[in-house]
XYZ file of C-alpha atoms in Angstrom:
241
model
C 282.806 27.473 -0.997
C 281.812 25.045 2.311
C 278.383 27.167 1.868
C 278.487 26.713 -2.094
C 279.440 22.936 -1.285
C 276.532 22.449 0.798
C 274.144 23.874 -1.229
C 274.950 21.217 -4.014
C 274.823 18.279 -1.903
C 271.078 19.207 -1.035
C 271.206 21.322 2.258
C 268.857 23.954 3.058
C 270.593 25.646 5.533
C 273.225 25.980 8.261
C 273.907 26.517 11.907
C 276.879 27.978 12.580
C 278.242 27.679 16.051
C 280.947 29.082 18.482
C 279.897 32.912 17.663
C 281.083 33.883 20.834
C 284.941 33.251 19.685
C 284.964 35.713 17.514
C 285.291 38.656 19.904
C 287.815 36.633 21.837
C 290.370 36.999 18.638
C 289.682 41.107 18.029
C 292.371 42.429 20.187
C 294.545 41.907 17.631
C 292.410 42.410 14.447
C 290.309 45.669 15.572
C 288.888 45.026 18.306
C 286.147 42.612 18.930
C 282.996 44.668 18.189
C 285.137 45.177 14.120
C 285.723 42.005 14.286
C 282.196 40.549 14.336
C 280.863 43.293 12.122
C 282.910 41.709 8.781
C 282.523 38.249 10.147
C 278.442 38.754 9.704
C 278.994 40.548 6.680
C 280.808 37.815 5.156
C 278.347 35.086 6.748
C 275.115 36.524 5.834
C 276.145 37.545 2.364
C 277.293 33.784 1.413
C 274.350 32.291 3.510
C 271.858 34.595 1.533
C 273.684 33.651 -1.671
C 273.064 30.221 -1.249
C 270.562 28.887 0.839
C 266.891 29.878 0.412
C 265.110 32.098 2.419
C 269.095 32.245 4.222
C 268.148 29.682 6.387
C 270.581 30.267 9.458
C 270.478 29.258 13.072
C 273.219 31.447 14.752
C 274.395 29.781 18.121
C 276.584 29.880 21.206
C 276.407 33.436 20.454
C 275.468 35.379 23.354
C 277.816 38.637 23.239
C 276.851 42.136 22.051
C 279.223 41.938 19.571
C 277.515 39.350 17.826
C 273.768 40.198 18.669
C 274.129 43.759 17.092
C 275.520 42.403 14.270
C 273.044 40.054 12.534
C 271.078 42.095 9.923
C 269.861 39.193 7.576
C 269.430 36.530 10.355
C 266.910 36.175 12.759
C 267.016 33.157 14.948
C 269.675 32.475 17.946
C 269.988 29.272 19.785
C 269.130 30.063 23.357
C 270.585 27.320 25.259
C 273.319 25.413 26.155
C 273.746 22.279 24.102
C 271.636 19.426 24.376
C 273.731 16.590 25.848
C 272.039 13.309 25.228
C 274.210 11.216 27.561
C 274.009 14.182 30.473
C 270.955 13.266 32.425
C 271.495 16.082 34.765
C 271.143 18.827 31.816
C 267.814 17.797 30.757
C 265.619 19.987 32.987
C 268.001 22.614 33.329
C 268.321 23.150 28.953
C 264.264 23.681 29.067
C 264.846 26.821 31.634
C 267.789 28.051 30.041
C 266.007 28.377 26.702
C 263.038 30.053 28.845
C 264.706 32.523 30.003
C 267.469 33.168 27.610
C 264.862 33.698 25.314
C 262.780 36.146 27.756
C 265.883 39.009 26.790
C 267.002 37.532 22.592
C 262.993 37.577 21.780
C 263.207 41.482 21.043
C 265.892 41.093 18.264
C 265.404 37.420 17.401
C 263.340 34.061 17.251
C 265.027 31.963 20.188
C 266.124 28.057 19.019
C 265.633 25.613 21.965
C 267.705 24.033 20.130
C 267.662 19.598 18.463
C 266.885 17.000 20.797
C 266.184 13.789 20.207
C 262.634 11.820 20.249
C 263.822 8.076 21.051
C 265.516 9.830 24.477
C 264.300 9.400 27.979
C 263.677 12.965 28.587
C 262.050 13.374 24.398
C 258.870 14.129 25.747
C 259.642 17.124 27.661
C 261.893 18.703 25.488
C 258.791 17.928 22.427
C 256.523 20.464 24.287
C 258.755 22.782 25.100
C 259.657 23.005 21.209
C 255.832 22.850 20.603
C 255.424 26.258 22.664
C 258.891 27.705 22.004
C 257.759 29.454 18.718
C 261.148 28.761 17.046
C 262.283 25.791 14.830
C 261.559 22.103 15.689
C 264.065 19.655 14.726
C 266.024 16.565 16.096
C 268.972 15.267 16.017
C 268.106 11.400 15.852
C 270.496 8.540 14.675
C 268.910 7.055 11.282
C 266.300 4.725 12.187
C 266.095 5.539 15.961
C 262.855 8.082 15.112
C 260.226 7.739 17.799
C 256.700 8.817 15.817
C 254.418 8.394 18.806
C 256.575 11.808 19.747
C 257.291 13.621 16.676
C 254.122 12.668 14.873
C 252.527 14.892 17.454
C 254.715 17.743 16.401
C 253.817 18.573 12.819
C 251.001 18.269 10.859
C 250.765 15.481 8.024
C 252.503 17.727 5.759
C 255.697 17.752 8.034
C 254.563 21.487 8.538
C 254.994 22.604 12.069
C 252.081 24.399 14.599
C 254.965 27.826 15.466
C 252.910 30.534 17.625
C 252.906 33.858 16.618
C 255.374 34.837 18.629
C 258.161 33.101 21.257
C 257.202 32.220 24.747
C 257.940 33.731 27.666
C 257.629 33.097 31.632
C 254.616 34.090 32.994
C 254.520 36.907 35.691
C 254.334 34.959 38.546
C 256.956 32.177 37.557
C 259.717 35.364 36.797
C 261.717 35.290 39.429
C 261.118 31.875 41.049
C 263.781 29.461 40.847
C 261.954 26.509 38.828
C 265.151 24.691 39.146
C 265.704 24.300 42.625
C 263.561 26.194 45.022
C 261.483 22.628 45.838
C 258.021 24.606 44.907
C 257.842 26.103 41.699
C 256.723 25.290 37.914
C 257.533 27.099 34.488
C 255.137 28.036 32.812
C 255.621 29.412 29.254
C 252.778 31.443 27.781
C 252.614 32.375 24.332
C 249.952 33.525 20.882
C 248.513 31.393 18.124
C 246.296 32.524 15.557
C 243.025 31.842 17.368
C 244.063 31.935 21.145
C 246.857 31.272 23.226
C 248.468 28.665 24.893
C 250.276 27.887 28.278
C 252.990 25.281 28.894
C 253.516 23.880 32.421
C 256.465 21.916 33.266
C 257.970 20.591 36.896
C 261.745 21.340 36.540
C 262.576 20.638 39.329
C 265.567 18.074 40.841
C 268.810 19.543 38.003
C 270.592 22.545 37.494
C 273.935 23.857 36.202
C 276.458 24.042 39.616
C 278.591 27.524 38.659
C 281.119 25.948 41.369
C 281.944 22.686 39.286
C 280.651 24.118 35.889
C 278.798 21.286 35.203
C 275.381 19.977 36.060
C 273.799 18.513 38.695
C 271.146 16.465 40.268
C 270.068 17.935 43.509
C 267.198 15.283 43.998
C 266.150 11.774 42.958
C 263.701 13.030 41.380
C 261.383 15.843 40.828
C 259.494 17.063 43.744
C 255.583 17.924 43.608
C 254.876 21.438 42.611
C 251.594 23.000 42.377
C 251.125 25.320 39.860
C 247.645 27.854 38.867
C 247.081 28.140 35.480
C 244.079 31.133 34.454
C 243.503 33.224 31.531
C 245.153 36.031 33.177
C 248.645 34.512 33.072
C 248.595 35.689 29.010
C 248.864 39.648 29.584
C 246.386 40.125 26.942
C 243.624 38.276 28.465
C 244.635 40.209 32.057
C 244.054 43.238 30.386
C 240.979 42.053 28.786
C 239.170 42.173 32.198
């Protein structure tokens, strides 16, 4: 009923949140995997009926009973939420997307989540979305767009220059602590239809604190880091040497 109503209102797709909660109720309803199967079958039957091209973003969904039951949906959020007012969260958000996306990308297109174009961290978020290979969308308040950022993300007809595949961390930074070691940059590589690209980010200075269960800033600003960028960062270019 809800999807039918949204479709009539002109909505073209849905982002379905809190999917990991399915497993929490499964213990009294046949088990988490069994409940997830029924929920996802019902969800995908409804969205494929009411939304053209079955436009769905699976969200808060990183449990096995969810991931293995996506049959007709192919996009999943790779991060924690985008928190506009939590300054400590923004650098760590990009890192979480990059490394979670590495594990999700064999099964789905990782979604780096919405961001706001009129925001102090907008350029870092925008570049990350451009490299990501996933959808690009914003949650700006009406009339609060920064078109100097948005116009660099899309063509004149509004389409997005998506890469051919989800981005992945380069091998040399794969096991580095790119938020807290004081020396490492995050490099993300992907392929487009003519060549390849590498996005380089200095994300030092803030991270997730497991004990306090919140993002925290542990430096006044990103420290200086040094990184090399070369064709061999792209695996297939490296094999052609």
